[in-house]
Amino acid sequence: MPIVQQALETVKQRNPNEPAFLQSVTEVLESLRPVLERSKKYKDAKILERIVEPERQLIFRVPWQDDRGEIQVNRGFRFEFNSALGPYKGGLRFHPSVNSDILKFLGFEQVFKNSLTTLPMGGGKGGSDFDPKGKSDNEVMRFCQSFMTELFRHIGSDTDVPAGDIGVGGREIGFLFGQYKRLRNEFTGVLTGKGLNWGGSLIRPEATGYGNVYFAQEMLNARDDSLEGKVCVVSGSGNVAQYTVEKLNQLGAKVVSLSDSNGTIYDKDGIDNEKLAWVMELKNIRRGRIREYAEKFGVDYYDGKRPWGIKGDCAFPSATQNEISGKDAETLLNNGCYLVSEGSNMPTVPAGVDLFIEKKILYAPGKAANAGGVAVSGLEMSQNAMRLNWPRDEVDERLRQIMHAIHKNCYETAEEYGHPGNLVIGANIAGFIKVADSMIDQGLV
Ligand code: NDP
Ligand code: 2IT
């Protein structure tokens, strides 16, 4: 049996009922065929078999007490996937849908994403099936303290450095950091996404959204095109979506949609900075639903719908995995969309990815396009190690350079391996080679 197929069979057997993990592994391994044909060393070192297996998997009980005094029990996870390039690095997701499958796929993607950033970071991911929605600040704090009371013994600034993801923002990172510090009696850069007063980096909150827009600019530049005047469809309304809108506005584009898990708003006049400030207050402080935007500004609301039926030139999925179905991909293309840049991780189902590639639109997979978030996390780690804070412009400029470098690397690698313009193959191969060569250098570990 060919090596890729054989490795995928083993993944299927070892991880039954884990469709998201299998989906992400299938995409990466299938991209690697041209590399495996060129060089035998990865086959001999059994790199495929090793790279799909997390180095360590932690699953733990998280008991906590709600405001009524009732005891609640959640499950906590950390997948320490690969440390060939540096300490494990990747976010924590708090969402009721979290399970081993979801976090394993995210951890696997993170390994290649972090490799692309040019910074020395391994890959990991963690989280819990805890649902922060509808919980008081005190409940979130008690949960975070209990979660860290187990996690602290497995992480450290040179070992494993978690950050935020869905359901984990500045508030949660604060509670987690406070508890870590108390347990270890150490003030170190063990988490990123920290507050600016206590070791955080300027631009980290903005980084994923800004980085995704910078990546889109790189793709357009390569075709002598720009974002000026483009109509953009954005999904989600959390951290990534908000700063995607902010940067698109700065560059003269017009964003016409936002969404959450309940529905989508369509604002044909564009979500300008004033409306965006209102959304930030709604989502980050009042923690309300995007439906309220439609009521406040008198625009359309599509209950239970995603935004992909809205006409636009560019799409920036920024909510969650598999949010663009094959049918949605078709609709986007039929409506004239010719750029899709993924802020969320694995938002497009495989049939949609195939369609984008077949139609040769500008399509950037999440592990390249959304790498700006973890890249600035890496810069936060550097600043913490030096006990210094860089100014806003310096971090933003480094972010721009990193997104430029990632685009160049993916673009040139795709060309080198005979698939010009295919950034999926470019990202997967470029991300893989650096990790695989480092694993070989470090012996059988
Ligand atoms: P947030 O929690 O800030 O926002 C998530 C947004 O997506 C919310 O609007 C949420 O709606 C919506 N959403 C979440 N789950 C679903 C679902 N199952 N169906 C429909 N909508 C959903 O998270 P982020 O903005 O940080 O993350 C968004 C995406 O970006 C994720 O895929 C994440 O992995 C990825 N990402 C994040 C990075 C970061 O630095 N934060 C870095 C790289 C990628 P609701 O409020 O209703 O749940
Ligand atoms: O998916 C991701 O890259 C993140 N959630 C950010 C991870 C990080 O360590 O900043």
Short mmCIF file of C-alpha atoms and ligand atoms in Angstrom, two decimals:
data_model
loop_
_atom_site.label_atom_id
_atom_site.label_comp_id
_atom_site.label_asym_id
_atom_site.label_seq_id
_atom_site.Cartn_x
_atom_site.Cartn_y
_atom_site.Cartn_z
CA MET A 1 0.00 0.00 0.00
CA PRO A 2 1.36 3.49 -0.77
CA ILE A 3 2.87 5.16 2.28
CA VAL A 4 0.31 7.99 2.58
CA GLN A 5 -2.63 5.60 2.40
CA GLN A 6 -1.00 3.27 4.90
CA ALA A 7 -0.38 6.10 7.38
CA LEU A 8 -4.00 7.24 6.99
CA GLU A 9 -5.29 3.70 7.64
CA THR A 10 -3.35 3.62 10.91
CA VAL A 11 -4.71 7.02 11.92
CA LYS A 12 -8.24 5.75 11.24
CA GLN A 13 -7.71 2.63 13.34
CA ARG A 14 -6.00 4.42 16.21
CA ASN A 15 -8.51 7.28 16.33
CA PRO A 16 -11.92 5.79 15.62
CA ASN A 17 -14.83 8.25 15.53
CA GLU A 18 -12.55 11.28 15.17
CA PRO A 19 -13.67 12.78 11.85
CA ALA A 20 -12.17 16.26 12.29
CA PHE A 21 -8.73 14.87 13.14
CA LEU A 22 -8.89 12.50 10.19
CA GLN A 23 -9.97 15.35 7.91
CA SER A 24 -7.00 17.52 8.86
CA VAL A 25 -4.50 14.64 8.68
CA THR A 26 -5.86 13.52 5.29
CA GLU A 27 -5.44 17.00 3.82
CA VAL A 28 -1.86 17.37 5.04
CA LEU A 29 -0.64 13.87 4.17
CA GLU A 30 -2.18 13.94 0.71
CA SER A 31 -0.35 17.23 0.04
CA LEU A 32 2.96 15.60 0.90
CA ARG A 33 3.05 13.12 -1.98
CA PRO A 34 5.45 15.24 -4.11
CA VAL A 35 7.90 15.50 -1.18
CA LEU A 36 7.79 11.80 -0.41
CA GLU A 37 8.43 11.01 -4.08
CA ARG A 38 11.50 13.25 -4.11
CA SER A 39 13.12 12.08 -0.91
CA LYS A 40 13.20 8.68 0.80
CA LYS A 41 14.50 9.98 4.11
CA TYR A 42 11.06 10.75 5.53
CA LYS A 43 9.83 7.25 4.73
CA ASP A 44 12.91 5.63 6.26
CA ALA A 45 12.60 7.69 9.45
CA LYS A 46 8.85 6.86 9.64
CA ILE A 47 8.09 10.56 9.88
CA LEU A 48 4.46 10.27 8.77
CA GLU A 49 3.73 7.61 11.37
CA ARG A 50 5.40 9.72 14.08
CA ILE A 51 4.06 13.14 13.16
CA VAL A 52 0.37 12.09 13.41
CA GLU A 53 0.80 10.84 16.96
CA PRO A 54 0.79 13.53 19.70
CA GLU A 55 3.89 13.37 21.90
CA ARG A 56 1.66 13.49 24.98
CA GLN A 57 -2.10 13.69 25.66
CA LEU A 58 -3.48 14.96 28.93
CA ILE A 59 -7.12 14.56 29.96
CA PHE A 60 -8.22 15.65 33.40
CA ARG A 61 -11.21 16.32 35.64
CA VAL A 62 -12.16 19.94 36.30
CA PRO A 63 -14.58 20.26 39.24
CA TRP A 64 -15.89 23.71 40.17
CA GLN A 65 -18.77 25.31 42.01
CA ASP A 66 -21.39 27.49 40.31
CA ASP A 67 -23.00 30.60 41.85
CA ARG A 68 -25.79 28.52 43.40
CA GLY A 69 -23.23 26.40 45.22
CA GLU A 70 -23.87 23.41 42.98
CA ILE A 71 -20.87 21.30 41.95
CA GLN A 72 -20.13 21.07 38.22
CA VAL A 73 -17.67 18.76 36.50
CA ASN A 74 -16.01 19.45 33.15
CA ARG A 75 -13.27 17.74 31.22
CA GLY A 76 -9.93 19.45 30.61
CA PHE A 77 -7.46 18.57 27.84
CA ARG A 78 -4.01 19.42 26.58
CA PHE A 79 -2.54 17.79 23.49
CA GLU A 80 1.23 18.31 23.42
CA PHE A 81 1.64 17.44 19.77
CA ASN A 82 5.14 18.19 18.60
CA SER A 83 8.16 19.88 20.19
CA ALA A 84 10.67 19.55 17.34
CA LEU A 85 10.81 23.33 16.78
CA GLY A 86 10.31 24.67 20.29
CA PRO A 87 8.06 24.52 23.33
CA TYR A 88 4.52 23.31 22.61
CA LYS A 89 2.49 26.38 21.64
CA GLY A 90 -1.19 26.78 20.89
CA GLY A 91 -4.49 27.99 22.23
CA LEU A 92 -7.09 26.80 24.70
CA ARG A 93 -10.69 26.45 23.54
CA PHE A 94 -13.63 26.55 25.96
CA HIS A 95 -16.77 25.42 24.13
CA PRO A 96 -19.35 22.67 24.79
CA SER A 97 -18.36 20.97 21.51
CA VAL A 98 -14.76 20.45 22.66
CA ASN A 99 -13.55 16.83 22.70
CA SER A 100 -10.39 14.87 21.81
CA ASP A 101 -11.26 14.89 18.12
CA ILE A 102 -11.53 18.67 17.86
CA LEU A 103 -8.43 19.39 19.93
CA LYS A 104 -6.34 16.78 18.14
CA PHE A 105 -7.19 18.33 14.78
CA LEU A 106 -6.37 21.78 16.11
CA GLY A 107 -3.10 20.56 17.66
CA PHE A 108 -2.08 18.86 14.42
CA GLU A 109 -2.79 21.99 12.35
CA GLN A 110 -0.89 24.08 14.90
CA VAL A 111 2.33 22.10 14.34
CA PHE A 112 2.52 23.15 10.67
CA LYS A 113 1.17 26.66 11.27
CA ASN A 114 3.79 27.36 13.91
CA SER A 115 6.48 26.02 11.63
CA LEU A 116 5.39 28.52 8.95
CA THR A 117 5.64 31.51 11.31
CA THR A 118 9.47 31.40 11.14
CA LEU A 119 9.55 31.45 14.97
CA PRO A 120 10.78 28.63 17.25
CA MET A 121 7.52 27.08 18.43
CA GLY A 122 6.26 23.50 18.63
CA GLY A 123 2.56 22.72 18.40
CA GLY A 124 -0.15 21.97 20.95
CA LYS A 125 -3.77 22.69 21.77
CA GLY A 126 -6.05 22.29 24.76
CA GLY A 127 -9.27 23.35 26.34
CA SER A 128 -12.46 22.16 27.91
CA ASP A 129 -16.10 21.38 27.20
CA PHE A 130 -16.91 24.18 29.66
CA ASP A 131 -19.36 26.71 28.17
CA PRO A 132 -18.55 30.28 29.23
CA LYS A 133 -21.85 31.53 27.74
CA GLY A 134 -24.28 32.69 30.41
CA LYS A 135 -21.74 32.22 33.22
CA SER A 136 -20.89 35.01 35.67
CA ASP A 137 -17.34 36.38 35.90
CA ASN A 138 -16.99 34.59 39.24
CA GLU A 139 -18.02 31.27 37.74
CA VAL A 140 -15.55 31.70 34.89
CA MET A 141 -12.85 32.54 37.45
CA ARG A 142 -13.56 29.48 39.58
CA PHE A 143 -13.55 27.27 36.52
CA CYS A 144 -10.24 28.74 35.26
CA GLN A 145 -8.64 28.32 38.68
CA SER A 146 -9.67 24.67 38.85
CA PHE A 147 -8.53 24.05 35.26
CA MET A 148 -5.10 25.55 35.99
CA THR A 149 -4.81 23.64 39.27
CA GLU A 150 -4.20 20.54 37.14
CA LEU A 151 -2.72 22.09 33.99
CA PHE A 152 0.05 24.00 35.82
CA ARG A 153 2.17 20.89 36.39
CA HIS A 154 2.38 20.19 32.65
CA ILE A 155 3.20 23.65 31.26
CA GLY A 156 5.93 26.28 31.59
CA SER A 157 7.56 29.07 29.61
CA ASP A 158 10.12 26.61 28.13
CA THR A 159 7.77 23.60 28.03
CA ASP A 160 4.28 24.46 26.84
CA VAL A 161 2.78 27.94 26.44
CA PRO A 162 -1.02 28.05 26.00
CA ALA A 163 -3.03 31.07 24.76
CA GLY A 164 -6.63 31.85 23.78
CA ASP A 165 -8.97 30.42 21.16
CA ILE A 166 -12.78 30.20 21.00
CA GLY A 167 -14.22 31.11 24.41
CA VAL A 168 -10.83 32.07 25.85
CA GLY A 169 -9.94 35.78 25.68
CA GLY A 170 -8.24 38.32 27.92
CA ARG A 171 -10.54 37.65 30.88
CA GLU A 172 -9.85 33.91 30.93
CA ILE A 173 -6.09 34.30 30.33
CA GLY A 174 -6.00 36.67 33.35
CA PHE A 175 -7.66 34.16 35.68
CA LEU A 176 -5.48 31.31 34.37
CA PHE A 177 -2.28 33.36 34.74
CA GLY A 178 -3.18 34.44 38.28
CA GLN A 179 -3.67 30.85 39.37
CA TYR A 180 -0.48 29.63 37.67
CA LYS A 181 1.53 32.35 39.42
CA ARG A 182 0.05 31.44 42.76
CA LEU A 183 0.73 27.73 42.39
CA ARG A 184 4.31 28.08 41.11
CA ASN A 185 5.29 31.33 42.82
CA GLU A 186 6.74 32.38 39.47
CA PHE A 187 5.99 35.33 37.19
CA THR A 188 6.90 33.95 33.77
CA GLY A 189 5.64 34.04 30.19
CA VAL A 190 3.73 30.78 30.58
CA LEU A 191 0.67 32.07 28.70
CA THR A 192 0.31 34.53 25.84
CA GLY A 193 -2.51 36.95 25.21
CA LYS A 194 -1.80 38.48 28.62
CA GLY A 195 -2.95 41.97 29.64
CA LEU A 196 -0.66 44.84 28.69
CA ASN A 197 0.10 45.69 32.32
CA TRP A 198 1.34 42.20 33.16
CA GLY A 199 3.47 40.93 30.29
CA GLY A 200 1.15 41.07 27.30
CA SER A 201 2.20 42.29 23.87
CA LEU A 202 0.72 45.18 21.95
CA ILE A 203 -1.06 43.94 18.79
CA ARG A 204 -1.66 40.40 20.17
CA PRO A 205 -5.45 40.96 20.39
CA GLU A 206 -5.45 42.33 16.82
CA ALA A 207 -2.91 39.87 15.41
CA THR A 208 -5.02 37.07 13.95
CA GLY A 209 -7.48 39.37 12.18
CA TYR A 210 -4.84 41.86 11.03
CA GLY A 211 -2.55 39.02 9.94
CA ASN A 212 -5.32 37.42 7.90
CA VAL A 213 -5.98 40.70 6.09
CA TYR A 214 -2.24 41.19 5.48
CA PHE A 215 -2.18 37.72 3.97
CA ALA A 216 -5.12 38.58 1.70
CA GLN A 217 -3.23 41.72 0.63
CA GLU A 218 -0.22 39.60 -0.27
CA MET A 219 -2.37 37.33 -2.44
CA LEU A 220 -3.98 40.32 -4.18
CA ASN A 221 -0.64 42.11 -4.65
CA ALA A 222 0.65 39.10 -6.55
CA ARG A 223 -2.13 39.80 -9.08
CA ASP A 224 -1.71 43.61 -9.05
CA ASP A 225 -4.99 43.91 -7.19
CA SER A 226 -5.83 45.42 -3.77
CA LEU A 227 -8.52 45.44 -1.07
CA GLU A 228 -9.61 49.00 -1.85
CA GLY A 229 -13.34 49.07 -2.56
CA LYS A 230 -13.80 45.30 -2.18
CA VAL A 231 -17.02 43.98 -0.64
CA CYS A 232 -16.10 41.52 2.10
CA VAL A 233 -18.14 38.84 3.81
CA VAL A 234 -16.96 37.98 7.34
CA SER A 235 -18.32 35.26 9.63
CA GLY A 236 -18.09 35.18 13.43
CA SER A 237 -18.08 38.26 15.65
CA GLY A 238 -15.41 37.34 18.19
CA ASN A 239 -11.75 38.25 18.44
CA VAL A 240 -10.69 37.25 14.94
CA ALA A 241 -13.74 38.67 13.16
CA GLN A 242 -13.59 42.02 14.97
CA TYR A 243 -9.99 42.81 14.05
CA THR A 244 -10.49 41.51 10.52
CA VAL A 245 -13.20 44.14 10.10
CA GLU A 246 -11.01 46.84 11.68
CA LYS A 247 -8.12 46.21 9.28
CA LEU A 248 -10.38 45.83 6.23
CA ASN A 249 -11.94 49.21 7.05
CA GLN A 250 -8.48 50.80 7.34
CA LEU A 251 -7.63 49.49 3.88
CA GLY A 252 -10.77 50.87 2.23
CA ALA A 253 -12.75 47.64 1.91
CA LYS A 254 -16.43 47.35 2.87
CA VAL A 255 -17.50 44.58 5.28
CA VAL A 256 -21.17 43.66 4.97
CA SER A 257 -21.66 40.76 7.40
CA LEU A 258 -20.94 39.32 10.83
CA SER A 259 -22.44 36.27 12.53
CA ASP A 260 -22.55 34.18 15.68
CA SER A 261 -23.85 30.69 16.45
CA ASN A 262 -27.44 32.00 16.25
CA GLY A 263 -27.42 33.84 12.92
CA THR A 264 -26.03 36.44 10.53
CA ILE A 265 -26.46 40.19 10.05
CA TYR A 266 -26.27 41.77 6.59
CA ASP A 267 -25.40 45.46 6.52
CA LYS A 268 -25.20 46.53 2.89
CA ASP A 269 -23.88 49.99 3.80
CA GLY A 270 -20.89 48.45 5.54
CA ILE A 271 -19.87 47.94 9.16
CA ASP A 272 -17.97 51.18 9.72
CA ASN A 273 -15.71 51.91 12.69
CA GLU A 274 -18.51 53.32 14.79
CA LYS A 275 -20.68 50.24 14.30
CA LEU A 276 -17.64 48.04 14.93
CA ALA A 277 -17.02 49.77 18.27
CA TRP A 278 -20.62 48.99 19.15
CA VAL A 279 -20.08 45.30 18.20
CA MET A 280 -16.97 45.14 20.38
CA GLU A 281 -18.91 46.45 23.34
CA LEU A 282 -21.77 44.03 22.60
CA LYS A 283 -19.50 40.97 22.31
CA ASN A 284 -16.62 41.68 24.69
CA ILE A 285 -18.42 43.44 27.53
CA ARG A 286 -22.16 42.81 27.40
CA ARG A 287 -21.64 39.37 25.85
CA GLY A 288 -24.85 39.67 23.83
CA ARG A 289 -26.07 38.21 20.51
CA ILE A 290 -25.32 39.65 17.04
CA ARG A 291 -29.11 39.78 16.41
CA GLU A 292 -29.08 42.98 18.48
CA TYR A 293 -27.03 44.67 15.72
CA ALA A 294 -29.91 44.23 13.30
CA GLU A 295 -32.30 45.76 15.84
CA LYS A 296 -29.94 48.64 16.65
CA PHE A 297 -29.00 49.59 13.06
CA GLY A 298 -32.13 48.44 11.21
CA VAL A 299 -30.46 45.90 8.92
CA ASP A 300 -31.37 42.33 7.88
CA TYR A 301 -30.91 39.39 10.23
CA TYR A 302 -30.85 35.79 8.98
CA ASP A 303 -31.80 33.56 11.87
CA GLY A 304 -29.85 30.28 12.04
CA LYS A 305 -27.95 31.11 8.83
CA ARG A 306 -24.28 31.57 7.92
CA PRO A 307 -23.22 34.51 5.73
CA TRP A 308 -22.11 32.60 2.61
CA GLY A 309 -25.24 33.45 0.62
CA ILE A 310 -24.29 37.15 0.72
CA LYS A 311 -22.68 38.54 -2.42
CA GLY A 312 -19.08 39.74 -2.03
CA ASP A 313 -15.64 39.79 -3.65
CA CYS A 314 -13.76 38.36 -0.67
CA ALA A 315 -14.68 36.01 2.19
CA PHE A 316 -13.02 35.82 5.61
CA PRO A 317 -14.42 32.88 7.59
CA SER A 318 -13.65 33.70 11.25
CA ALA A 319 -15.94 31.52 13.38
CA THR A 320 -15.24 27.78 13.49
CA GLN A 321 -14.33 24.53 11.67
CA ASN A 322 -16.38 23.24 8.72
CA GLU A 323 -18.45 26.43 8.54
CA ILE A 324 -18.23 26.50 4.70
CA SER A 325 -19.95 23.46 3.18
CA GLY A 326 -19.43 22.30 -0.41
CA LYS A 327 -22.71 23.99 -1.31
CA ASP A 328 -21.64 27.23 0.42
CA ALA A 329 -18.38 27.18 -1.56
CA GLU A 330 -20.39 26.85 -4.76
CA THR A 331 -22.67 29.73 -3.75
CA LEU A 332 -19.69 31.97 -2.95
CA LEU A 333 -18.15 31.27 -6.36
CA ASN A 334 -21.45 31.76 -8.19
CA ASN A 335 -21.78 35.14 -6.49
CA GLY A 336 -18.40 36.21 -7.83
CA CYS A 337 -16.26 35.71 -4.74
CA TYR A 338 -12.64 35.26 -5.83
CA LEU A 339 -10.69 35.42 -2.56
CA VAL A 340 -11.16 33.25 0.54
CA SER A 341 -8.73 33.79 3.41
CA GLU A 342 -9.30 31.57 6.44
CA GLY A 343 -9.24 33.25 9.85
CA SER A 344 -10.77 30.21 11.52
CA ASN A 345 -9.08 26.81 11.61
CA MET A 346 -10.24 24.39 8.88
CA PRO A 347 -13.44 26.34 8.09
CA THR A 348 -13.89 24.80 4.64
CA VAL A 349 -14.95 21.17 4.14
CA PRO A 350 -12.72 19.17 1.73
CA ALA A 351 -15.22 19.41 -1.16
CA GLY A 352 -15.16 23.21 -0.81
CA VAL A 353 -11.36 23.31 -0.71
CA ASP A 354 -11.22 21.20 -3.89
CA LEU A 355 -13.63 23.59 -5.59
CA PHE A 356 -11.64 26.71 -4.64
CA ILE A 357 -8.48 25.10 -5.97
CA GLU A 358 -10.10 23.83 -9.15
CA LYS A 359 -11.50 27.30 -9.90
CA LYS A 360 -8.09 28.86 -9.15
CA ILE A 361 -9.43 31.60 -6.89
CA LEU A 362 -7.11 33.20 -4.33
CA TYR A 363 -7.52 30.71 -1.51
CA ALA A 364 -5.48 30.75 1.72
CA PRO A 365 -5.76 27.85 4.16
CA GLY A 366 -6.03 28.73 7.85
CA LYS A 367 -2.65 27.39 8.82
CA ALA A 368 -1.07 30.09 6.65
CA ALA A 369 -3.62 32.91 6.77
CA ASN A 370 -4.41 32.89 10.49
CA ALA A 371 -0.83 32.29 11.66
CA GLY A 372 -0.48 35.96 12.67
CA GLY A 373 -2.10 35.25 16.03
CA VAL A 374 0.35 32.63 17.14
CA ALA A 375 3.19 34.57 15.51
CA VAL A 376 2.56 37.57 17.76
CA SER A 377 2.24 35.10 20.65
CA GLY A 378 5.78 34.07 19.72
CA LEU A 379 6.79 37.75 19.80
CA GLU A 380 5.14 38.06 23.22
CA MET A 381 7.34 35.16 24.39
CA SER A 382 10.44 36.94 23.05
CA GLN A 383 9.51 40.17 24.84
CA ASN A 384 8.85 38.25 28.08
CA ALA A 385 12.21 36.49 27.82
CA MET A 386 13.94 39.88 27.40
CA ARG A 387 11.69 41.51 30.02
CA LEU A 388 10.95 44.28 27.52
CA ASN A 389 7.90 45.59 25.67
CA TRP A 390 8.13 46.59 22.03
CA PRO A 391 6.09 49.55 20.77
CA ARG A 392 2.92 48.97 18.77
CA ASP A 393 4.46 49.90 15.42
CA GLU A 394 7.36 47.54 15.90
CA VAL A 395 5.15 44.53 16.64
CA ASP A 396 2.80 45.42 13.78
CA GLU A 397 5.73 45.73 11.37
CA ARG A 398 7.09 42.35 12.47
CA LEU A 399 3.63 40.85 11.98
CA ARG A 400 3.50 42.28 8.46
CA GLN A 401 6.93 40.88 7.66
CA ILE A 402 5.98 37.46 9.01
CA MET A 403 2.77 37.34 6.93
CA HIS A 404 4.79 38.39 3.88
CA ALA A 405 7.33 35.64 4.59
CA ILE A 406 4.62 33.00 5.06
CA HIS A 407 2.96 33.95 1.78
CA LYS A 408 6.27 33.91 -0.07
CA ASN A 409 7.22 30.54 1.40
CA CYS A 410 3.85 28.92 0.57
CA TYR A 411 3.76 30.47 -2.92
CA GLU A 412 7.31 29.43 -3.82
CA THR A 413 6.97 25.95 -2.32
CA ALA A 414 3.78 25.32 -4.31
CA GLU A 415 5.64 26.31 -7.45
CA GLU A 416 8.72 24.26 -6.60
CA TYR A 417 6.63 21.12 -6.15
CA GLY A 418 4.67 21.54 -9.36
CA HIS A 419 1.41 23.08 -8.09
CA PRO A 420 1.70 26.82 -8.80
CA GLY A 421 -0.90 28.91 -6.98
CA ASN A 422 -1.99 26.03 -4.73
CA LEU A 423 -1.32 27.47 -1.27
CA VAL A 424 -2.76 24.39 0.45
CA ILE A 425 0.03 22.25 -0.95
CA GLY A 426 2.54 25.07 -0.45
CA ALA A 427 1.63 25.55 3.23
CA ASN A 428 1.52 21.87 4.05
CA ILE A 429 4.83 21.04 2.38
CA ALA A 430 6.70 24.10 3.68
CA GLY A 431 5.36 23.57 7.21
CA PHE A 432 6.14 19.86 7.11
CA ILE A 433 9.73 19.93 5.83
CA LYS A 434 11.02 22.10 8.66
CA VAL A 435 9.38 19.95 11.34
CA ALA A 436 10.32 16.64 9.69
CA ASP A 437 13.98 17.61 9.18
CA SER A 438 14.19 18.75 12.80
CA MET A 439 12.71 15.45 13.98
CA ILE A 440 15.34 13.58 11.98
CA ASP A 441 18.13 15.79 13.42
CA GLN A 442 16.94 15.06 16.95
CA GLY A 443 17.00 11.27 16.59
CA LEU A 444 14.30 8.77 17.44
CA VAL A 445 12.17 10.75 19.89
P1 NDP B 1 -14.18 33.90 19.86
O1 NDP B 1 -14.65 33.02 20.94
O2 NDP B 1 -13.69 35.26 20.18
O3 NDP B 1 -15.30 34.06 18.74
C1 NDP B 1 -15.82 32.95 18.10
C2 NDP B 1 -16.91 33.40 17.16
O4 NDP B 1 -17.31 32.29 16.35
C3 NDP B 1 -18.17 33.85 17.89
O5 NDP B 1 -18.85 34.80 17.11
C4 NDP B 1 -18.96 32.56 17.98
O6 NDP B 1 -20.36 32.72 18.14
C5 NDP B 1 -18.67 31.93 16.64
N1 NDP B 1 -18.76 30.47 16.76
C6 NDP B 1 -18.05 29.67 17.59
N2 NDP B 1 -18.43 28.40 17.46
C7 NDP B 1 -19.39 28.40 16.53
C8 NDP B 1 -20.18 27.38 15.95
N3 NDP B 1 -20.03 26.10 16.32
N4 NDP B 1 -21.08 27.74 15.00
C9 NDP B 1 -21.23 29.03 14.62
N5 NDP B 1 -20.52 30.04 15.16
C10 NDP B 1 -19.61 29.72 16.08
O7 NDP B 1 -13.02 33.05 19.11
P2 NDP B 1 -11.91 33.57 18.09
O8 NDP B 1 -12.40 34.73 17.33
O9 NDP B 1 -10.65 33.66 18.85
O10 NDP B 1 -11.77 32.30 17.12
C11 NDP B 1 -12.48 32.19 15.90
C12 NDP B 1 -11.76 31.17 15.01
O11 NDP B 1 -10.43 31.61 14.75
C13 NDP B 1 -11.62 29.77 15.62
O12 NDP B 1 -11.70 28.82 14.58
C14 NDP B 1 -10.18 29.78 16.15
O13 NDP B 1 -9.65 28.48 16.25
C15 NDP B 1 -9.49 30.59 15.09
N6 NDP B 1 -8.23 31.22 15.46
C16 NDP B 1 -8.15 32.04 16.55
C17 NDP B 1 -6.96 32.64 16.87
C18 NDP B 1 -6.84 33.61 18.00
O14 NDP B 1 -5.76 34.17 18.16
N7 NDP B 1 -7.88 33.85 18.77
C19 NDP B 1 -5.73 32.36 16.09
C20 NDP B 1 -5.94 31.54 14.93
C21 NDP B 1 -7.16 30.99 14.65
P3 NDP B 1 -21.03 32.49 19.60
O15 NDP B 1 -20.60 33.66 20.40
O16 NDP B 1 -22.47 32.40 19.32
O17 NDP B 1 -20.46 31.19 20.10
O1 2IT B 2 -5.29 28.68 16.47
C1 2IT B 2 -4.40 29.44 16.88
O2 2IT B 2 -3.37 29.65 16.24
C2 2IT B 2 -4.62 30.15 18.15
N1 2IT B 2 -5.67 30.00 18.75
C3 2IT B 2 -3.55 31.02 18.72
C4 2IT B 2 -2.53 30.20 19.47
C5 2IT B 2 -1.50 30.97 20.23
O3 2IT B 2 -0.70 30.30 20.91
O4 2IT B 2 -1.46 32.20 20.18
#
